[in-house]
GROMACS .gro file of C-alpha atoms in nm:
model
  340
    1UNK     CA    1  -6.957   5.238  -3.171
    2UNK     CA    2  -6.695   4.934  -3.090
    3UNK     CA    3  -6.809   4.613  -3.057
    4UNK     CA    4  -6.649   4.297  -2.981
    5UNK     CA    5  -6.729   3.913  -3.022
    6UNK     CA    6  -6.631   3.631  -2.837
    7UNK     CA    7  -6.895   3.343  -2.864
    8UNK     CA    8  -6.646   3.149  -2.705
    9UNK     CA    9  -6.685   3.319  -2.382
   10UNK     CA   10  -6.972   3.397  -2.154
   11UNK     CA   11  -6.906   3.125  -1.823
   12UNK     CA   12  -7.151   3.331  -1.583
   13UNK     CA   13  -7.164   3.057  -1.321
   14UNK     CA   14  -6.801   3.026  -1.216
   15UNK     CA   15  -6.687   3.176  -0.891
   16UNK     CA   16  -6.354   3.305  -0.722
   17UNK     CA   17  -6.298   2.942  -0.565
   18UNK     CA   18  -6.475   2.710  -0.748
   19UNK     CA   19  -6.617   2.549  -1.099
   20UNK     CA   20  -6.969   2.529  -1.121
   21UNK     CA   21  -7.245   2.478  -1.444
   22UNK     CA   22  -6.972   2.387  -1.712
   23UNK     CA   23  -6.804   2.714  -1.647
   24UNK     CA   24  -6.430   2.667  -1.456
   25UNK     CA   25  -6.258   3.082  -1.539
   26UNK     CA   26  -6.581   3.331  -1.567
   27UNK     CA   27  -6.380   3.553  -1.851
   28UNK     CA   28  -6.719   3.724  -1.800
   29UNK     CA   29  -6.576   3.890  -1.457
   30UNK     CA   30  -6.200   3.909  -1.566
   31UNK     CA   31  -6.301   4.149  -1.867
   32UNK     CA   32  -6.538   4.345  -1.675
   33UNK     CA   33  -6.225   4.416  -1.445
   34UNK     CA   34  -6.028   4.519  -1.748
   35UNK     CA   35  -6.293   4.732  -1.880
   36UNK     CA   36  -6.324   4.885  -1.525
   37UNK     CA   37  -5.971   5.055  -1.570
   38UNK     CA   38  -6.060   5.275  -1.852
   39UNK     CA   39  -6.467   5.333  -1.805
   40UNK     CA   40  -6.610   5.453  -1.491
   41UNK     CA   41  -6.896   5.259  -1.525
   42UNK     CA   42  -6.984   4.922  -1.676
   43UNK     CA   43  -7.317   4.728  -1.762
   44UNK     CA   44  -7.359   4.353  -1.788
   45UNK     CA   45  -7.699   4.219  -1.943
   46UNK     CA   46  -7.711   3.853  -1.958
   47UNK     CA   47  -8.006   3.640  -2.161
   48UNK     CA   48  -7.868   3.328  -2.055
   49UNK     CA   49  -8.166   3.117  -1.963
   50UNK     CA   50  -7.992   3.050  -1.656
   51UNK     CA   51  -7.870   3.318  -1.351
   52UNK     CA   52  -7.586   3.515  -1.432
   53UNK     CA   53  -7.506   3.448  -1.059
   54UNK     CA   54  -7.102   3.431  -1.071
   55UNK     CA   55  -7.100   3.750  -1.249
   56UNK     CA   56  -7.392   3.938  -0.998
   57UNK     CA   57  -7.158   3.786  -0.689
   58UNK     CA   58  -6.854   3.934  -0.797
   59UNK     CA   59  -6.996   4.256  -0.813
   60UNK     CA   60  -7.252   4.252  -0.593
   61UNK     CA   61  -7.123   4.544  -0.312
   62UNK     CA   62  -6.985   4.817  -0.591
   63UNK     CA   63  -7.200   5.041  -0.771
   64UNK     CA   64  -6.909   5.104  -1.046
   65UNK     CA   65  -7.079   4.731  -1.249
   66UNK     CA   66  -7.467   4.728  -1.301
   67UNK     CA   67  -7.557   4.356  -1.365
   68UNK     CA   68  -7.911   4.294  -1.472
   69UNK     CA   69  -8.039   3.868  -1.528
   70UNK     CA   70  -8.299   3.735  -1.760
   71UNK     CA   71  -8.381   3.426  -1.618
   72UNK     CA   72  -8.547   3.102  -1.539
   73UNK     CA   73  -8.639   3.131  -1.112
   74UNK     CA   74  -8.778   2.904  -0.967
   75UNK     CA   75  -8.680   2.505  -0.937
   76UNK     CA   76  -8.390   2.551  -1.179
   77UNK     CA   77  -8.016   2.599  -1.160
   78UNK     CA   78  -7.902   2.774  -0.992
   79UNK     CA   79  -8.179   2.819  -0.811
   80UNK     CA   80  -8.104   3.218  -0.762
   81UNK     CA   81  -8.204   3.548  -0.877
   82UNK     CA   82  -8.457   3.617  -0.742
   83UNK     CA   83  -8.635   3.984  -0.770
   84UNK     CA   84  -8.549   4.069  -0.420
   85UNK     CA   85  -8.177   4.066  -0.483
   86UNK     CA   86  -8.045   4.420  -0.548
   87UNK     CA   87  -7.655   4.426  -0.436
   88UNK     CA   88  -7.559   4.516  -0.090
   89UNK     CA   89  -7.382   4.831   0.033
   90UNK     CA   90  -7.222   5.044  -0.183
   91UNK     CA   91  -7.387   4.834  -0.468
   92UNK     CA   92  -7.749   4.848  -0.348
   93UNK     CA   93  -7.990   4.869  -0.635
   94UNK     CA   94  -7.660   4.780  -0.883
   95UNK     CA   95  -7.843   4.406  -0.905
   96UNK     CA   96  -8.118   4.377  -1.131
   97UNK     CA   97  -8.281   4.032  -1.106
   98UNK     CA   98  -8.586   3.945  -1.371
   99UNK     CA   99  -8.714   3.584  -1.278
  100UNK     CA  100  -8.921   3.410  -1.555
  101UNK     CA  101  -9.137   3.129  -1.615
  102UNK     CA  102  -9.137   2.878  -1.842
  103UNK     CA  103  -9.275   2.905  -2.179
  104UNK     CA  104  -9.175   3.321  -2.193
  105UNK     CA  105  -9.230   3.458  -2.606
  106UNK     CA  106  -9.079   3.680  -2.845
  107UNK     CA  107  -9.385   3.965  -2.741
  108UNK     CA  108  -9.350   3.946  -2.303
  109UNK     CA  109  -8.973   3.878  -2.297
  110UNK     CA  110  -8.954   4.244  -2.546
  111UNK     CA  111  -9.227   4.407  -2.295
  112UNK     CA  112  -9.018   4.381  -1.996
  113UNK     CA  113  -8.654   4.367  -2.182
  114UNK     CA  114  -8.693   4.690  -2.326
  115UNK     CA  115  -8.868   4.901  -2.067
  116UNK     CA  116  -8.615   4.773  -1.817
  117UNK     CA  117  -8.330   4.813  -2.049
  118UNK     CA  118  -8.451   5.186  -2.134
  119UNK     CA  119  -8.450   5.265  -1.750
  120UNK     CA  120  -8.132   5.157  -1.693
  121UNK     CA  121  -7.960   5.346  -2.000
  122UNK     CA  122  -8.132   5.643  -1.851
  123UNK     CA  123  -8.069   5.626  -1.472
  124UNK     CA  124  -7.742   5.431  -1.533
  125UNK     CA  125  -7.574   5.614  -1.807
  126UNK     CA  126  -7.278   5.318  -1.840
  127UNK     CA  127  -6.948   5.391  -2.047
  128UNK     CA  128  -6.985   5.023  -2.179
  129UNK     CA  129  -7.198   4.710  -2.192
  130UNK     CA  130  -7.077   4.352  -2.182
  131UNK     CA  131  -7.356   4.117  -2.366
  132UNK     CA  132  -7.388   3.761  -2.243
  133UNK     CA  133  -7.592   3.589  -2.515
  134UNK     CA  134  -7.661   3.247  -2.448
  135UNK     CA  135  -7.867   3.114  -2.640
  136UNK     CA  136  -8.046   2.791  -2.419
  137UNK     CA  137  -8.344   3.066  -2.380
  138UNK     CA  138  -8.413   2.956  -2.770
  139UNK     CA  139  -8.684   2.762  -2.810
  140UNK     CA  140  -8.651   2.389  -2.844
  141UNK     CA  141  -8.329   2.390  -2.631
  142UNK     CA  142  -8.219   2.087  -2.468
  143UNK     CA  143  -8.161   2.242  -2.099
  144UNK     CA  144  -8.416   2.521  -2.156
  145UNK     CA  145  -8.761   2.553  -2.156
  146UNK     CA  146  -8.835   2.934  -2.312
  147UNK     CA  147  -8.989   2.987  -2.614
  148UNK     CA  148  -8.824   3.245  -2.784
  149UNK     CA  149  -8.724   3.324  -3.173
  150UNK     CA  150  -8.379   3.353  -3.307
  151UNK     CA  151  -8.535   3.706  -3.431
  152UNK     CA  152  -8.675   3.761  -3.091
  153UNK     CA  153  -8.360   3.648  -2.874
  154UNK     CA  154  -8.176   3.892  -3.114
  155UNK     CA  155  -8.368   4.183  -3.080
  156UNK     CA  156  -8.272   4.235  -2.708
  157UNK     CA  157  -7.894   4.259  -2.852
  158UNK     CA  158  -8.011   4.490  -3.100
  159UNK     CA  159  -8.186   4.711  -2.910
  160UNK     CA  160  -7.865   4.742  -2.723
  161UNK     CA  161  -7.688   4.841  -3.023
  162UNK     CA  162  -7.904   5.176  -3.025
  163UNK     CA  163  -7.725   5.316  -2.773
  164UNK     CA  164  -7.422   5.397  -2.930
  165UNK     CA  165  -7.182   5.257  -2.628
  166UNK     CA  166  -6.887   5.016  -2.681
  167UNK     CA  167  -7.004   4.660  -2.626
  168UNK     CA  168  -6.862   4.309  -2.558
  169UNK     CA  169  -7.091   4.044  -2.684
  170UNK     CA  170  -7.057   3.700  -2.541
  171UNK     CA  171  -7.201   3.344  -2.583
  172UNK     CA  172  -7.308   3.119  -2.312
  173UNK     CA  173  -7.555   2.850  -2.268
  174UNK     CA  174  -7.687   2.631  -2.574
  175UNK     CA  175  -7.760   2.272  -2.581
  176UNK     CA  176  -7.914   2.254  -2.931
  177UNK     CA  177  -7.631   2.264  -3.109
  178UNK     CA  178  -7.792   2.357  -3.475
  179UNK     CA  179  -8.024   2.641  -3.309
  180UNK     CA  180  -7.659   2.767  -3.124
  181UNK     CA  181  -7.489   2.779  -3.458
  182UNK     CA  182  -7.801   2.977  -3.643
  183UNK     CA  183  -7.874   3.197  -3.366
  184UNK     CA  184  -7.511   3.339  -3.305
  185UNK     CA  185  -7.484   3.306  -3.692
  186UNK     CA  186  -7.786   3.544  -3.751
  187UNK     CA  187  -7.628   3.793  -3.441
  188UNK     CA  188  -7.331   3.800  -3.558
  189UNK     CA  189  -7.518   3.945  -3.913
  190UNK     CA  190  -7.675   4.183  -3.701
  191UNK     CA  191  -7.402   4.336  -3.521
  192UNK     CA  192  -7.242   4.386  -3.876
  193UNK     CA  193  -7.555   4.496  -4.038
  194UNK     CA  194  -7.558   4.232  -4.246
  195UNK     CA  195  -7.921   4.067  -4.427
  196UNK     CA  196  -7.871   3.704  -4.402
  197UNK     CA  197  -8.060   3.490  -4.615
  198UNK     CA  198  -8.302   3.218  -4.483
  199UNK     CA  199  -8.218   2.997  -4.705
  200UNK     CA  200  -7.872   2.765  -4.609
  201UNK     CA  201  -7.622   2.802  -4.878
  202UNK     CA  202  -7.441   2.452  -4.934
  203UNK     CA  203  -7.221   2.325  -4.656
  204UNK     CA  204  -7.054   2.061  -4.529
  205UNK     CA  205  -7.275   2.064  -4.228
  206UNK     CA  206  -7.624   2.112  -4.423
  207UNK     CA  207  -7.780   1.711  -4.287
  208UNK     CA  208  -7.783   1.880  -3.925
  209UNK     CA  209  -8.002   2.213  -4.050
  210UNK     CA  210  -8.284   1.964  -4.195
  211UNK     CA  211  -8.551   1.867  -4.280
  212UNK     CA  212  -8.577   2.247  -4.407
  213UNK     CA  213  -8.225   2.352  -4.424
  214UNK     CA  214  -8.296   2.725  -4.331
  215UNK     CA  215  -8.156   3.024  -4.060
  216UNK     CA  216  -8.463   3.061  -3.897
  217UNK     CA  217  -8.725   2.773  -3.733
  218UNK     CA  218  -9.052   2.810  -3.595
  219UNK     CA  219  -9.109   2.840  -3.196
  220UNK     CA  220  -9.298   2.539  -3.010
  221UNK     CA  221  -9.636   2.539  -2.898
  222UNK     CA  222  -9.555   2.514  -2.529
  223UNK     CA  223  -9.776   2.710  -2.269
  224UNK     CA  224  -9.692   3.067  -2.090
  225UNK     CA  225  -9.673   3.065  -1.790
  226UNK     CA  226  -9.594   3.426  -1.747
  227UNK     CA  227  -9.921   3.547  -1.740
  228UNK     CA  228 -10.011   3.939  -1.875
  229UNK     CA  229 -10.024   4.006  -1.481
  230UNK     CA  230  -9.713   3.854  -1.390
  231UNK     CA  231  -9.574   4.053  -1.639
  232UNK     CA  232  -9.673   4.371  -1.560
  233UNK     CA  233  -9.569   4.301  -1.178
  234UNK     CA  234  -9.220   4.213  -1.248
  235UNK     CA  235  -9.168   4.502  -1.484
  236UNK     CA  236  -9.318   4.767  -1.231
  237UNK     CA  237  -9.166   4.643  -0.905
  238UNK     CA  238  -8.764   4.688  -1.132
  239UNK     CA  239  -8.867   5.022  -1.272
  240UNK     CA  240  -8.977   5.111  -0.919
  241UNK     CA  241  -8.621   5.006  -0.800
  242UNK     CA  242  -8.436   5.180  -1.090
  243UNK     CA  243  -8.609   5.510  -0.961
  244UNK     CA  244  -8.430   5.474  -0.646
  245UNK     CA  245  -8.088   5.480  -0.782
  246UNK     CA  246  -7.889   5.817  -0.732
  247UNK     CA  247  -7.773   6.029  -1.019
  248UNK     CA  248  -7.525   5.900  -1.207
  249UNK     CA  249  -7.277   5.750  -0.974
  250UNK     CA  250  -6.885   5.931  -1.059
  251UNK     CA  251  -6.536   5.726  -1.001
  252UNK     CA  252  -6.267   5.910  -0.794
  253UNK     CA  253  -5.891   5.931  -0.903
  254UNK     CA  254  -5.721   5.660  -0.873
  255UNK     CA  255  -5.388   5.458  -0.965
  256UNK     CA  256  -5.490   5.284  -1.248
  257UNK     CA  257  -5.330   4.858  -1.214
  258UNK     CA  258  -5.152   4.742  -1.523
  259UNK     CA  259  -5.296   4.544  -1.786
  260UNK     CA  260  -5.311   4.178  -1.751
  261UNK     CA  261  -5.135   4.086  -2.002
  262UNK     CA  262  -4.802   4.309  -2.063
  263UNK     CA  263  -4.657   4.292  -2.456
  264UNK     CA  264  -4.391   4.525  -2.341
  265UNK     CA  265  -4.093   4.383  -2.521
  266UNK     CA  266  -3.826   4.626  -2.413
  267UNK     CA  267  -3.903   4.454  -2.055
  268UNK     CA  268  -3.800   4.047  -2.206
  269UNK     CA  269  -3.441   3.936  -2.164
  270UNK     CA  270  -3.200   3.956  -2.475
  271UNK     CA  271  -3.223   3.542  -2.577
  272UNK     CA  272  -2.823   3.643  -2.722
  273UNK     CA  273  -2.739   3.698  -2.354
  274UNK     CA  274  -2.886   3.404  -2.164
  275UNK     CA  275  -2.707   3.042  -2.149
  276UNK     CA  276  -2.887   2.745  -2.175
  277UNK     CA  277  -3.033   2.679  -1.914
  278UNK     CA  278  -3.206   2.992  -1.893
  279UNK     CA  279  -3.326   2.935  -2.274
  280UNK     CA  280  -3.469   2.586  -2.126
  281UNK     CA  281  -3.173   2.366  -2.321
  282UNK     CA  282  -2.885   2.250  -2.170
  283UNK     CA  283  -2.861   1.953  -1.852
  284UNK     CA  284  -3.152   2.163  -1.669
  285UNK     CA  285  -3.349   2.120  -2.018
  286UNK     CA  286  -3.347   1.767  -2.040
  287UNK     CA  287  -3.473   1.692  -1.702
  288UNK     CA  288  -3.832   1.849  -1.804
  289UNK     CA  289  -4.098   1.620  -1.907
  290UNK     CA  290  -4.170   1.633  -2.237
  291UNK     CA  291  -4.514   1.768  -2.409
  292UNK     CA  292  -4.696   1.534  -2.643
  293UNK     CA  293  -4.760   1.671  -2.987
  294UNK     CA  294  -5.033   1.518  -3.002
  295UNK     CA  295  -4.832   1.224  -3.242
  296UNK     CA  296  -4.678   0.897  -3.161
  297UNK     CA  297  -4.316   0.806  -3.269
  298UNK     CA  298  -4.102   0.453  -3.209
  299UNK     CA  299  -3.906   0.614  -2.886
  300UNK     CA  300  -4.271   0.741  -2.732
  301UNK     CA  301  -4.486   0.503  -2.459
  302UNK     CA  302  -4.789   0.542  -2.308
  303UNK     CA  303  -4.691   0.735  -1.987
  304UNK     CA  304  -4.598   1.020  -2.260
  305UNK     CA  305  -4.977   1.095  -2.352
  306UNK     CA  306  -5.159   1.370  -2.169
  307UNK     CA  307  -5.406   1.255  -1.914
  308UNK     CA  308  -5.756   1.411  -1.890
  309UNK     CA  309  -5.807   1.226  -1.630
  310UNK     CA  310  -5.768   1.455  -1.330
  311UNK     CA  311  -5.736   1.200  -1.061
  312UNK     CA  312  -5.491   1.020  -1.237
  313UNK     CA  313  -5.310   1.313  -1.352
  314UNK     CA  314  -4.985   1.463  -1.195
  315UNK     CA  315  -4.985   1.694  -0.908
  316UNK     CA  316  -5.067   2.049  -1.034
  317UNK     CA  317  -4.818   2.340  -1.059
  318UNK     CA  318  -4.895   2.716  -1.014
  319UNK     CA  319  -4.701   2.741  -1.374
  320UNK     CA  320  -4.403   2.940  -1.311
  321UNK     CA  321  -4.088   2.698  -1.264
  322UNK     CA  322  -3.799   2.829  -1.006
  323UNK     CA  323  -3.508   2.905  -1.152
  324UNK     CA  324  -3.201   2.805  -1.030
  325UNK     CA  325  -2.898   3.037  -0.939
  326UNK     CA  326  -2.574   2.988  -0.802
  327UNK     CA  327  -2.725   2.647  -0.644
  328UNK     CA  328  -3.002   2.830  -0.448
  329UNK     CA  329  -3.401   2.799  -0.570
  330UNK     CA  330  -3.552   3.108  -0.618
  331UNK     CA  331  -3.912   3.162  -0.542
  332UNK     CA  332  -4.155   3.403  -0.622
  333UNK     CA  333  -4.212   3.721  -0.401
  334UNK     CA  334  -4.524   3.700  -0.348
  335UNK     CA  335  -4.894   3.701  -0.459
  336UNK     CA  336  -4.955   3.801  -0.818
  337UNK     CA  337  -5.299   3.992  -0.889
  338UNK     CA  338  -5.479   3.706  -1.004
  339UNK     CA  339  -5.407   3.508  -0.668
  340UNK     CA  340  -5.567   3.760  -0.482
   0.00000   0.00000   0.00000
């Protein structure tokens, strides 16, 4: 089976209109799009101690994306999920919300993941899985407050693996940094079924790793919360909800959009036949501001460096400059796919 990493990825919390949790562009919900042109049916699983709740929004009336949360509920950001949300309309049941308490080990986080997880291969029957692994449900993490293993935070993604379906495997949340870097480390090792040692080999960032300079560390002490009863509640009242679910849901014909990004080169402009102006030289050239290399020179001043401050910063642009023609200023016709 294909599988893909990006541990760079994984915002879950950003919406349509707005930033929110450290996440500004969920790439979660663009690739799911993507993916939606060529499978008929796709699953997302997120880990994230927190609610995948830009991701379940987006999708929230289609049955076409499953999207099931692993999650702190509760008094936590942010603050939804709970087990009562299961999509609306077309996408009823297409929501699967787990809330968790604090303090949630290796042995009741694999009771419910893998019995829910089961069901929903079964019932579901997806064409392929996107994997957000965020790794703040570790253990010792600054944000979080589960108590899980690297082992047992990996085992959910390996379980996955079983299924033979093409996957997308994300990061996320992680405010440890050391635990971040051996957990995704040791994933990545298991995605390519590779036995990594315990042992850190000699690095230039071995001081962070100590006192004992290994792959793996030991969970805390911390209570459970999620008592055996709990447990067993959550995990009946989902598989009671997966049983409602029609068989396998099928995707009519359709005109299929074009890829986001189009490489098409027979579709660019011959540089030989444009002037200079067109190429971005010339009198027109001049007049735009310059970019800072990110180096200083005799002829640059201090209105030349970027500004990451935003309210000091220039007014945005939408990115696409109007060309000029014959005198006239010519616009663009419309909307493009990602404004709508």
């Amino acid at each position: 089976n294909d599988v893909v990493i990006n541990w760079a990825g994984g915002l879950h919390h950003a919406k349509r209109s707005e930033a929110s949790g450290f996440c500004y562009v969920n790439d979660i919900v663009l690739a799911i799009l993507e993916l939606a042109k060529y499978h008929r049916r796709v699953l997302y699983i997120d880990i994230d101690i927190h609610h995948g709740d830009g991701v379940e929004e987006a999708f929230y009336t289609t049955d076409r994306v499953m999207t099931v949360s692993f999650h702190k509920f509760g008094d936590y950001f942010p603050g939804t999920g709970s087990i009562e949300d299961i999509g609306y309309d077309k996408g009823k049941l297409y929501s699967l919300n787990v809330p968790l308490q604090d303090g949630i080990d290796d042995e009741n986080y694999e009771q419910l993941f893998k019995p829910i997880m089961t069901k929903v291969m079964e019932r579901y029957d997806p064409d392929a899985i996107v994997f957000q692994s965020g790794a703040d449900s570790l253990s010792g993490d600054r944000l979080g407050c589960f108590n899980l293993s690297i082992k047992g935070h990996a085992e959910c993604l390996k379980f996955m693996t079983t299924f033979g379906k093409p996957m997308l495997v994300l990061g996320g949340g992680g405010y440890t940094i050391r635990n971040v870097a051996r957990c995704w480390a040791y994933e990545t090792g298991c995605l390519l079924n590779a036995d990594l040692a315990d042992d850190l080999p000699p690095n230039d960032y071995i001081e962070y790793f100590g006192p004992e300079y290994r792959l793996h560390f030991t969970p805390s002490n911390m209570e459970n919360q999620n008592a055996k009863e709990y447990v067993d509640k959550i995990r009946a009242k989902i598989l009671q909800n997966l049983e409602k679910i029609p068989p396998v849901p099928n995707v009519p014909f359709h005109n299929v959009p074009e890829d986001a990004l189009n490489m098409d080169d027979n579709e660019r402009p011959d540089p030989e036949l444009l002037d200079d102006d067109a190429k971005g030289g010339g009198e027109h050239g001049k007049d735009k501001k310059k970019l800072w290399d990110g180096e200083l020179d005799a002829s640059d001043d201090e209105d030349d460096k970027p500004n990451r401050n935003i309210s000091d910063a220039s007014e945005p642009t939408n990115g696409v400059a109007a060309k000029k023609e014959n005198g006239k200023s010519e616009k663009d016709d419309g909307p493009t796919a990602m404004d709508e």
